[in-house]
PDB file of C-alpha atoms in Angstrom:
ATOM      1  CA  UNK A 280    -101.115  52.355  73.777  1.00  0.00           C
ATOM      2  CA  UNK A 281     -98.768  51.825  70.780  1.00  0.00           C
ATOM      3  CA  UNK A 282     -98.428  48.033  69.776  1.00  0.00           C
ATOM      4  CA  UNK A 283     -95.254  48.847  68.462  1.00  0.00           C
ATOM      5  CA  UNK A 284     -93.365  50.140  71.534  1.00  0.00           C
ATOM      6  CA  UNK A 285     -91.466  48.441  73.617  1.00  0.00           C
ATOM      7  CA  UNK A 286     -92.229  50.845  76.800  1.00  0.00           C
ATOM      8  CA  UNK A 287     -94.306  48.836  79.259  1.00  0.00           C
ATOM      9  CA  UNK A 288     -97.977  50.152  79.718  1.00  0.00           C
ATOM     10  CA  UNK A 289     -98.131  53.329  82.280  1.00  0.00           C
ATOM     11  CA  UNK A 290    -100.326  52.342  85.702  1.00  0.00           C
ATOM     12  CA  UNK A 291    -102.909  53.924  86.615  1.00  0.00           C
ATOM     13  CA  UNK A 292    -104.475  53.990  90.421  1.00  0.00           C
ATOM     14  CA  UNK A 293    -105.714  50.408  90.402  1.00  0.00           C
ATOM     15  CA  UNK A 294    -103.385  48.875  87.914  1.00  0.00           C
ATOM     16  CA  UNK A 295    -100.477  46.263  89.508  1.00  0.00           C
ATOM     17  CA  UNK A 296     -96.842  46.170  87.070  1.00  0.00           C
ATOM     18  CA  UNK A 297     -94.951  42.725  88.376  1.00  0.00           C
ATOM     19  CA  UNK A 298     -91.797  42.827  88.125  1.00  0.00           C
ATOM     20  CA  UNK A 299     -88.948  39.760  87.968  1.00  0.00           C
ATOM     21  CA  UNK A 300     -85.823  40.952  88.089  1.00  0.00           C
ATOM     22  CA  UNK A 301     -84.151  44.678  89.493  1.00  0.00           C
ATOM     23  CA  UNK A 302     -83.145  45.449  85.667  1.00  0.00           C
ATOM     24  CA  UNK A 303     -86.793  45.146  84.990  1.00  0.00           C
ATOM     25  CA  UNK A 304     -88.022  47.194  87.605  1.00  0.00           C
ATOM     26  CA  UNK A 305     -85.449  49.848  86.767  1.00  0.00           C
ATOM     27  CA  UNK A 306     -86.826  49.582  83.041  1.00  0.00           C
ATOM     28  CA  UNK A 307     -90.832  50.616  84.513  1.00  0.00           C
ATOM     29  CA  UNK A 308     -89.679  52.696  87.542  1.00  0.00           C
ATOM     30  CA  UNK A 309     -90.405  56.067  85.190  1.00  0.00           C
ATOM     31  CA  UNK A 310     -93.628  55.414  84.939  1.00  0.00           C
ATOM     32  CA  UNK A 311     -94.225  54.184  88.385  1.00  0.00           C
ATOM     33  CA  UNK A 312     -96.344  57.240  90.138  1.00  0.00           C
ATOM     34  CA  UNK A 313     -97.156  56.049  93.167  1.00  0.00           C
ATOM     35  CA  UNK A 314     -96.206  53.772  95.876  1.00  0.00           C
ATOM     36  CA  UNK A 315     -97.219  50.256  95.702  1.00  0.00           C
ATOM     37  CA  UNK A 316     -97.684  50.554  92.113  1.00  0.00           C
ATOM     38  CA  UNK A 317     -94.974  47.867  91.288  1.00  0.00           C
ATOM     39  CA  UNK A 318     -94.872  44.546  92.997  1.00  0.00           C
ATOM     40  CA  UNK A 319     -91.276  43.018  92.594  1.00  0.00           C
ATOM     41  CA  UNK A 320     -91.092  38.928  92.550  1.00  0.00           C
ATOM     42  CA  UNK A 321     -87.822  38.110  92.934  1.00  0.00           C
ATOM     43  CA  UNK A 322     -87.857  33.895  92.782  1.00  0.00           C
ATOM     44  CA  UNK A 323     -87.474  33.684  96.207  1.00  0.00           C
ATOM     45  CA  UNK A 324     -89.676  31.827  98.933  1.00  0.00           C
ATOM     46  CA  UNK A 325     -91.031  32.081 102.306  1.00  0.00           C
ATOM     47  CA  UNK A 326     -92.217  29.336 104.171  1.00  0.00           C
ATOM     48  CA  UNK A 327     -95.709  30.215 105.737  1.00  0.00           C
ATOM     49  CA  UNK A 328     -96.207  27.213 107.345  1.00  0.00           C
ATOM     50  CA  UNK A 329     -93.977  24.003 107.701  1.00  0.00           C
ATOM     51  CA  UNK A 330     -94.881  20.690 109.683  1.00  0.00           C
ATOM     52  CA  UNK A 331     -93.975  16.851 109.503  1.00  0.00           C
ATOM     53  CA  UNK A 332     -94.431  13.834 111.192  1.00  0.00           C
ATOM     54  CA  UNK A 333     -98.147  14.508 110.841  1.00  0.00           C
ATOM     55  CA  UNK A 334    -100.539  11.749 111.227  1.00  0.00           C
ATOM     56  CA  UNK A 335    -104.339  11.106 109.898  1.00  0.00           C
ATOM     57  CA  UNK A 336    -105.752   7.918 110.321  1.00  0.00           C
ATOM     58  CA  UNK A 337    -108.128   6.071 108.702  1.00  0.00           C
ATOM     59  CA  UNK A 338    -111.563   8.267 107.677  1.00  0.00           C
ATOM     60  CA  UNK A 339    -110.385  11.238 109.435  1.00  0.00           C
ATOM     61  CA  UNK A 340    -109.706  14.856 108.732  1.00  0.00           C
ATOM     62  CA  UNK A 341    -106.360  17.138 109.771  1.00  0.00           C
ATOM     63  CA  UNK A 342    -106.453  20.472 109.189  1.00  0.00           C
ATOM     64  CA  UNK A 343    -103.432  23.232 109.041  1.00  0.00           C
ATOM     65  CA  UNK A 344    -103.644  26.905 109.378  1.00  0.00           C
ATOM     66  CA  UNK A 345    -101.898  29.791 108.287  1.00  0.00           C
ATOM     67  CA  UNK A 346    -102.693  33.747 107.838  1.00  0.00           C
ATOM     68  CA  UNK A 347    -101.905  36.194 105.441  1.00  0.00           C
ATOM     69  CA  UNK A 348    -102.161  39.845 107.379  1.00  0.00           C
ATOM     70  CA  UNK A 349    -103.031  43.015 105.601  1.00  0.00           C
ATOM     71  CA  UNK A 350     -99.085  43.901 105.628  1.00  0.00           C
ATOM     72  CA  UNK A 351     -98.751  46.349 102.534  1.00  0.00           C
ATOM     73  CA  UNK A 352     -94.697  46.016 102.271  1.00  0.00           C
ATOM     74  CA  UNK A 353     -95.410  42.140 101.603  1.00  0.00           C
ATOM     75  CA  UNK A 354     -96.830  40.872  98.332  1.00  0.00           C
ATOM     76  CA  UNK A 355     -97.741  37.379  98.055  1.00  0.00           C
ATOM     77  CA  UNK A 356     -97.765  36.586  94.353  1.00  0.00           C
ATOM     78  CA  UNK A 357     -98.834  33.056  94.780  1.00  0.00           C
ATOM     79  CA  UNK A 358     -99.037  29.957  96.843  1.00  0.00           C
ATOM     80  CA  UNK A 359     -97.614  26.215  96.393  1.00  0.00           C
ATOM     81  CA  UNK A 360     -98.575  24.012  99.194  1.00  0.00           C
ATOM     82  CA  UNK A 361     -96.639  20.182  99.295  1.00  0.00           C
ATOM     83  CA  UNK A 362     -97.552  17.264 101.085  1.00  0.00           C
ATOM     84  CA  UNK A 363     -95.441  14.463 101.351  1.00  0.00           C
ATOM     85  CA  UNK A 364     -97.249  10.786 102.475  1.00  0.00           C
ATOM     86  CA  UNK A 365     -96.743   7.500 103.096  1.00  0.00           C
ATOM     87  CA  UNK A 366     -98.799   4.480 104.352  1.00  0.00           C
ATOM     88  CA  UNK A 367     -97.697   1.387 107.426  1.00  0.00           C
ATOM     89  CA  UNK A 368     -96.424  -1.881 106.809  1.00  0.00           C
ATOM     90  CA  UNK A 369     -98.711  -4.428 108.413  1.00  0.00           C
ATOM     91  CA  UNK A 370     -98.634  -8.032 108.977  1.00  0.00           C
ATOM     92  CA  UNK A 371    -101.106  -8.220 105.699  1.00  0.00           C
ATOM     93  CA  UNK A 372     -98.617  -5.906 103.774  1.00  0.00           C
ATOM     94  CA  UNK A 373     -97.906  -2.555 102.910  1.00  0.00           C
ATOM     95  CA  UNK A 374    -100.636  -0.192 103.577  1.00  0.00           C
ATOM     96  CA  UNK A 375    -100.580   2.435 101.189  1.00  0.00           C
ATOM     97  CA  UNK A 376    -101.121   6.558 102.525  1.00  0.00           C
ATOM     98  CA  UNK A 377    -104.404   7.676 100.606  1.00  0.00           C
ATOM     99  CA  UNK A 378    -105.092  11.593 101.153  1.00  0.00           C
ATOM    100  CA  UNK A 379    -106.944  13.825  99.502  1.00  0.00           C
ATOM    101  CA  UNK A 380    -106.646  17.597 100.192  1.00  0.00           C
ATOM    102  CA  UNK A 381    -107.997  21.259 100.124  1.00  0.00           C
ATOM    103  CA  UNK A 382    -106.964  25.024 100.435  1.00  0.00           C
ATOM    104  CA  UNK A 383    -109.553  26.902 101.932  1.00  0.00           C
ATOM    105  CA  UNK A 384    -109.297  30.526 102.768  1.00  0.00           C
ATOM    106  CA  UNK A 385    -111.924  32.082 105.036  1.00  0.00           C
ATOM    107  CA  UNK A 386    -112.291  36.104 104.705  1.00  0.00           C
ATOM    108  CA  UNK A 387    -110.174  38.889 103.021  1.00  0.00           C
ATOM    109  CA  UNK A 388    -111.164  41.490 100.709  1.00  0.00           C
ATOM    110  CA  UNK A 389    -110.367  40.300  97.506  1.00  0.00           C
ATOM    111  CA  UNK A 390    -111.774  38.548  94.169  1.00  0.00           C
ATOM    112  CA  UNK A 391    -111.830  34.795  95.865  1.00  0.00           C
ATOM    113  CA  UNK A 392    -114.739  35.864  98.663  1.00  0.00           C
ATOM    114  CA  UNK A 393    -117.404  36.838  96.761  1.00  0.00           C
ATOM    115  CA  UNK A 394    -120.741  37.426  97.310  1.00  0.00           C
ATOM    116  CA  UNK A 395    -120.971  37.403 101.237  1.00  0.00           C
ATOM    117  CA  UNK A 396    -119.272  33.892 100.636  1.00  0.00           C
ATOM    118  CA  UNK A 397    -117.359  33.681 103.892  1.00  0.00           C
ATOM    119  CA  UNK A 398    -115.325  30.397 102.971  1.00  0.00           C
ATOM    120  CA  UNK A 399    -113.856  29.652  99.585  1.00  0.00           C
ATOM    121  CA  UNK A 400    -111.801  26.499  98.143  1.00  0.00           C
ATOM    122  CA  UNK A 401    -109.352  27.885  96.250  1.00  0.00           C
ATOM    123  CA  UNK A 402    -106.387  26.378  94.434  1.00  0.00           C
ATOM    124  CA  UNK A 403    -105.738  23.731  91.608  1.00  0.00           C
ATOM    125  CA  UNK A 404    -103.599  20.236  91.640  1.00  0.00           C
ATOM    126  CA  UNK A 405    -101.811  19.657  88.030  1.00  0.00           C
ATOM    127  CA  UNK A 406    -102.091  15.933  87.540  1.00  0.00           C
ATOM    128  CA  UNK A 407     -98.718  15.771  86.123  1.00  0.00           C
ATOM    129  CA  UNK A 408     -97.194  17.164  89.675  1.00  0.00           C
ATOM    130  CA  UNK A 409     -98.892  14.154  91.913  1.00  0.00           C
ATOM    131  CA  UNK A 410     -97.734  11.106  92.572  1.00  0.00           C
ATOM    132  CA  UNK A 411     -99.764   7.915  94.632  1.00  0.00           C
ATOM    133  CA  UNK A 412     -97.914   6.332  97.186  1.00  0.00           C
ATOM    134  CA  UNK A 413     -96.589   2.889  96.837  1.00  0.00           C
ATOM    135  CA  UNK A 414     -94.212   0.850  98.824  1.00  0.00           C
ATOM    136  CA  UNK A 415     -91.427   1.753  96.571  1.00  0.00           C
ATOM    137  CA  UNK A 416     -92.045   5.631  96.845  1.00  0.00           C
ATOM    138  CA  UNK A 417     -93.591   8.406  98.965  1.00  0.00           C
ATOM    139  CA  UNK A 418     -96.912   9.991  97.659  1.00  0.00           C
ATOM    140  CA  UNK A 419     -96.860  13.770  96.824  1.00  0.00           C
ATOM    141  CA  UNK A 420     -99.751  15.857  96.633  1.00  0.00           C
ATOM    142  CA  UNK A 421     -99.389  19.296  95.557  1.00  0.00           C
ATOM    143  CA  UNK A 422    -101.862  22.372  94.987  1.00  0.00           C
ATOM    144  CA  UNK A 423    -101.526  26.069  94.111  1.00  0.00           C
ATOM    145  CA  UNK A 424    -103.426  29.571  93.961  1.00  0.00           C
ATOM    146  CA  UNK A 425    -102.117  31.905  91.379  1.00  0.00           C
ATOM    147  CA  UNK A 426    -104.874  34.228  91.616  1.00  0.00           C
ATOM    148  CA  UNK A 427    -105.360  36.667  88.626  1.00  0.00           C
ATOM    149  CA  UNK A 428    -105.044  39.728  91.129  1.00  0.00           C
ATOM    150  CA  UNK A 429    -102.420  40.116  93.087  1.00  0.00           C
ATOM    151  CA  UNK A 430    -101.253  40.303  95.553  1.00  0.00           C
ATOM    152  CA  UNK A 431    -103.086  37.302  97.024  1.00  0.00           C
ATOM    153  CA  UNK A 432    -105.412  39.324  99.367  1.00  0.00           C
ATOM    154  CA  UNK A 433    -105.164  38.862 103.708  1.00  0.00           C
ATOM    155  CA  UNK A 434    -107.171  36.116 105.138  1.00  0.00           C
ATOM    156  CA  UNK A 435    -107.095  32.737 107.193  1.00  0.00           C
ATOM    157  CA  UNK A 436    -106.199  30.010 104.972  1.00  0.00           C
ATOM    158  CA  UNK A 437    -106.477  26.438 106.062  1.00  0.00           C
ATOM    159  CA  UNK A 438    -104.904  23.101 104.332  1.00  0.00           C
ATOM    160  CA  UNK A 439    -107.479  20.280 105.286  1.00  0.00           C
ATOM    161  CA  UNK A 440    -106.415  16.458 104.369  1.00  0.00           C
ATOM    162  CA  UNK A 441    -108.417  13.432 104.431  1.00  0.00           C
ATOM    163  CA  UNK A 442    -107.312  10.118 104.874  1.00  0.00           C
ATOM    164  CA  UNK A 443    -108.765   6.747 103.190  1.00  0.00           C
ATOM    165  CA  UNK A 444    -106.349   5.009 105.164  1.00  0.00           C
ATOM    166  CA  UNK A 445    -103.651   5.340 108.176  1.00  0.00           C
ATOM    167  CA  UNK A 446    -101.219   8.021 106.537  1.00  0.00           C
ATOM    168  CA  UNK A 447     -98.015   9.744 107.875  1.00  0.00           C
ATOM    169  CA  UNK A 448     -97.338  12.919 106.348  1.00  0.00           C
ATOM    170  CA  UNK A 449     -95.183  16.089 106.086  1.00  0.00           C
ATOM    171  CA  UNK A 450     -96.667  19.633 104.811  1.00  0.00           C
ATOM    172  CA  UNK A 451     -94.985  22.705 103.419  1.00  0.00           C
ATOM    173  CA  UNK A 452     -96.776  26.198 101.924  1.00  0.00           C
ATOM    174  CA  UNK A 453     -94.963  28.424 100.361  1.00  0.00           C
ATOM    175  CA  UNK A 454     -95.092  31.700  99.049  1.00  0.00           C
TER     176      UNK A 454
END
């Protein structure tokens, strides 16, 4: 390809073109050849699985579940999954919410199961996006899976949270 052109790259077979914005897609549609060629991420979200009022107490384990199916018109370009906790007030004080979480998909065909490896954490937690809980604010824990290939591949994923201490909490993923 020529460095100097301003013509996106032609796909071939294998090859994914994302696209943000309809003026974009009508920019690559030319060289689009066949379907499913160009995945178009418009900004918007869809909830995959929404719950609050949860509760884990004390050295125990919660776990959420959620599936991706192999549903070609869909592509899932990422995932962002929120929790929002908070500890009890006690006679000794407040009781802070300690949690510590995981994304785990099980199955699918893609890059993330590898190997005959039937269950895979996937997903990272920016530091600068968390927040502990303390008895001025709520604690938020959030991770995400951008995978390098998209669309993120079909599969059972599963949120699973652990609790140091009683903890009340809300979860959202989103696509």
């Amino acid at each position: 390809p020529d460095p100097s052109s301003s013509d996106p790259p032609a796909p071939t077979n294998s090859t994914k073109i994302i696209v943000r914005s309809i003026e974009e897609l009508v920019t690559v549609y030319p060289t689009i050849s066949a379907p499913g060629t160009a995945i178009v991420a418009l900004g918007q979200s869809v909830g995959l699985l929404e719950a609050s009022g949860c509760v884990v107490d004390e050295k125990q384990k919660s776990s959420h579940t959620f599936v991706i199916g192999n549903n070609n018109s869909i592509g899932i370009m990422d995932l962002c999954v929120s929790i929002v906790f908070h500890g009890v007030s006690t006679f000794g004080g407040y009781g802070r919410g300690r949690i510590a979480a995981n994304l785990i998909k099980i199955g699918g065909n893609n890059d993330v199961v590898r190997a005959g490896k039937r269950k895979c954490t996937i997903g990272y937690a920016p530091h600068d996006e968390q927040a502990i809980n303390t008895k001025d604010r709520l604690g938020i824990l959030k991770i995400y899976h951008r995978p390098g290939a998209v669309p993120v591949g079909p599969g059972r994923f599963f949120v699973e949270i652990e609790a140091n201490s009683w903890t009340k909490y809300s979860i959202r993923v989103e696509a």
